[in-house]
Amino acid sequence: MEEFGISPGQLVAVFWDKSSPEEALKKLVARLQELTGSEGQVFMENVTQLLQSAHKESSFDVILSGVVPGSTSLHSAEVLAEMAWILRPGGCLFLKEPVETAEVNNDKMKTASKLCSALTLSGLVEIKELQREALSPEEVQSVQEHLGYHSDSLRLIHVTGKKPNFEVGSSSQLKLPNKKSSSVKPVVDPAAAKLWTLSANDMEDDSVDLIDSDELLDPEDLKRPDPASLKAPSCGEGKKRKACKNCTCGLAEELEREQSKAQSSQPKSACGNCYLGDAFRCANCPYLGMPAFKPGEQVLLSNSNLQDA
């Protein structure tokens, strides 16, 4: 009990679970009440109810979890973070947990190093391993019954951690240098400045190795690529060829050339009213007898229209 460092007037929390023997828990609490005295208080709670209890921040000076003789409690990352939350600044956590001494692929049981890392991630500092001991036959049976785990390399580890002397979320003002001190330019060592200086004369120095950029190219890089291989897989797909937005493979220019070529191949009219129909066309109009169409539209006649009625 001496390693807990409990003094009169302190608030102590004892967390237990279904693996904790009832008689051993009563003896532990009675001894703690003697140490805290009439001005202190010992609080007991099942560790599985800790996250639902919603204790206030910085409620206890000392927290004991899994320390009941015969207990084989496991502590999740959420439980450790909650314990760190309800500890007062400078308060201590004493924890006992069965760990694996061999590296195994099991998420249920932690190793000693992973347990210490979990305590550090919860916000505690000064993590120390106080003791490591073999499990008693009763504790081995408790691990099998309550945790459903069996291994010959298990050990009980006693670990302690301390909460920093500040609350979570607290802030402190930083002393920044004033303008006068910040305006002073740092002294540069001339030898260091010369070391990192490269002049034009250094290019003619044989000790300076320059890399020819052409040597970085392979023969395959110098070959002219096939324009068809540069097109996107989906570009120009479908019955109607259409270039995609911001086309860079050349299909947009190709379609534009085809359109201009088709327009230039169509016969031109002097009057400009050929698209209106025969009523507005002259006697030698190239579109005479064809239906009306929109300006710029290519006129195509079906076979039925070409047959003599």
JSON list of C-alpha atoms in Angstrom, two decimals, residues 1 18 26 31 52 68 70 93 105 116 119 132-133 142 157-159 179 188 204 206 214 221 237 270 304:
[
{"chain": "A", "resi": 1, "resn": "MET", "atom": "CA", "xyz": [0.00, 0.00, 0.00]},
{"chain": "A", "resi": 18, "resn": "LYS", "atom": "CA", "xyz": [-16.46, -8.83, -12.24]},
{"chain": "A", "resi": 26, "resn": "LYS", "atom": "CA", "xyz": [-13.65, -4.80, 0.97]},
{"chain": "A", "resi": 31, "resn": "ARG", "atom": "CA", "xyz": [-7.37, 0.14, 4.29]},
{"chain": "A", "resi": 52, "resn": "GLN", "atom": "CA", "xyz": [-21.61, 6.38, -18.45]},
{"chain": "A", "resi": 68, "resn": "VAL", "atom": "CA", "xyz": [-7.70, -5.52, -6.13]},
{"chain": "A", "resi": 70, "resn": "GLY", "atom": "CA", "xyz": [-6.99, -11.40, -7.83]},
{"chain": "A", "resi": 93, "resn": "LEU", "atom": "CA", "xyz": [-3.14, 6.68, -11.52]},
{"chain": "A", "resi": 105, "resn": "ASN", "atom": "CA", "xyz": [-1.44, -11.02, -33.22]},
{"chain": "A", "resi": 116, "resn": "CYS", "atom": "CA", "xyz": [2.47, 2.36, -21.44]},
{"chain": "A", "resi": 119, "resn": "LEU", "atom": "CA", "xyz": [-1.37, 5.71, -20.93]},
{"chain": "A", "resi": 132, "resn": "ARG", "atom": "CA", "xyz": [5.87, -7.41, -13.03]},
{"chain": "A", "resi": 133, "resn": "GLU", "atom": "CA", "xyz": [4.83, -10.77, -11.64]},
{"chain": "A", "resi": 142, "resn": "SER", "atom": "CA", "xyz": [-9.97, -15.74, -14.01]},
{"chain": "A", "resi": 157, "resn": "ILE", "atom": "CA", "xyz": [2.12, -5.56, -14.63]},
{"chain": "A", "resi": 158, "resn": "HIS", "atom": "CA", "xyz": [1.77, -2.69, -12.13]},
{"chain": "A", "resi": 159, "resn": "VAL", "atom": "CA", "xyz": [2.01, 0.72, -13.84]},
{"chain": "A", "resi": 179, "resn": "LYS", "atom": "CA", "xyz": [10.54, 44.97, -32.19]},
{"chain": "A", "resi": 188, "resn": "VAL", "atom": "CA", "xyz": [26.58, 35.75, -40.71]},
{"chain": "A", "resi": 204, "resn": "GLU", "atom": "CA", "xyz": [34.83, 25.74, -65.21]},
{"chain": "A", "resi": 206, "resn": "ASP", "atom": "CA", "xyz": [36.87, 20.25, -62.88]},
{"chain": "A", "resi": 214, "resn": "ASP", "atom": "CA", "xyz": [20.12, 14.67, -72.51]},
{"chain": "A", "resi": 221, "resn": "ASP", "atom": "CA", "xyz": [11.67, 9.12, -74.87]},
{"chain": "A", "resi": 237, "resn": "GLU", "atom": "CA", "xyz": [-17.04, 7.53, -78.70]},
{"chain": "A", "resi": 270, "resn": "ALA", "atom": "CA", "xyz": [-24.91, 34.81, -105.25]},
{"chain": "A", "resi": 304, "resn": "SER", "atom": "CA", "xyz": [-37.39, 8.37, -102.05]}
]
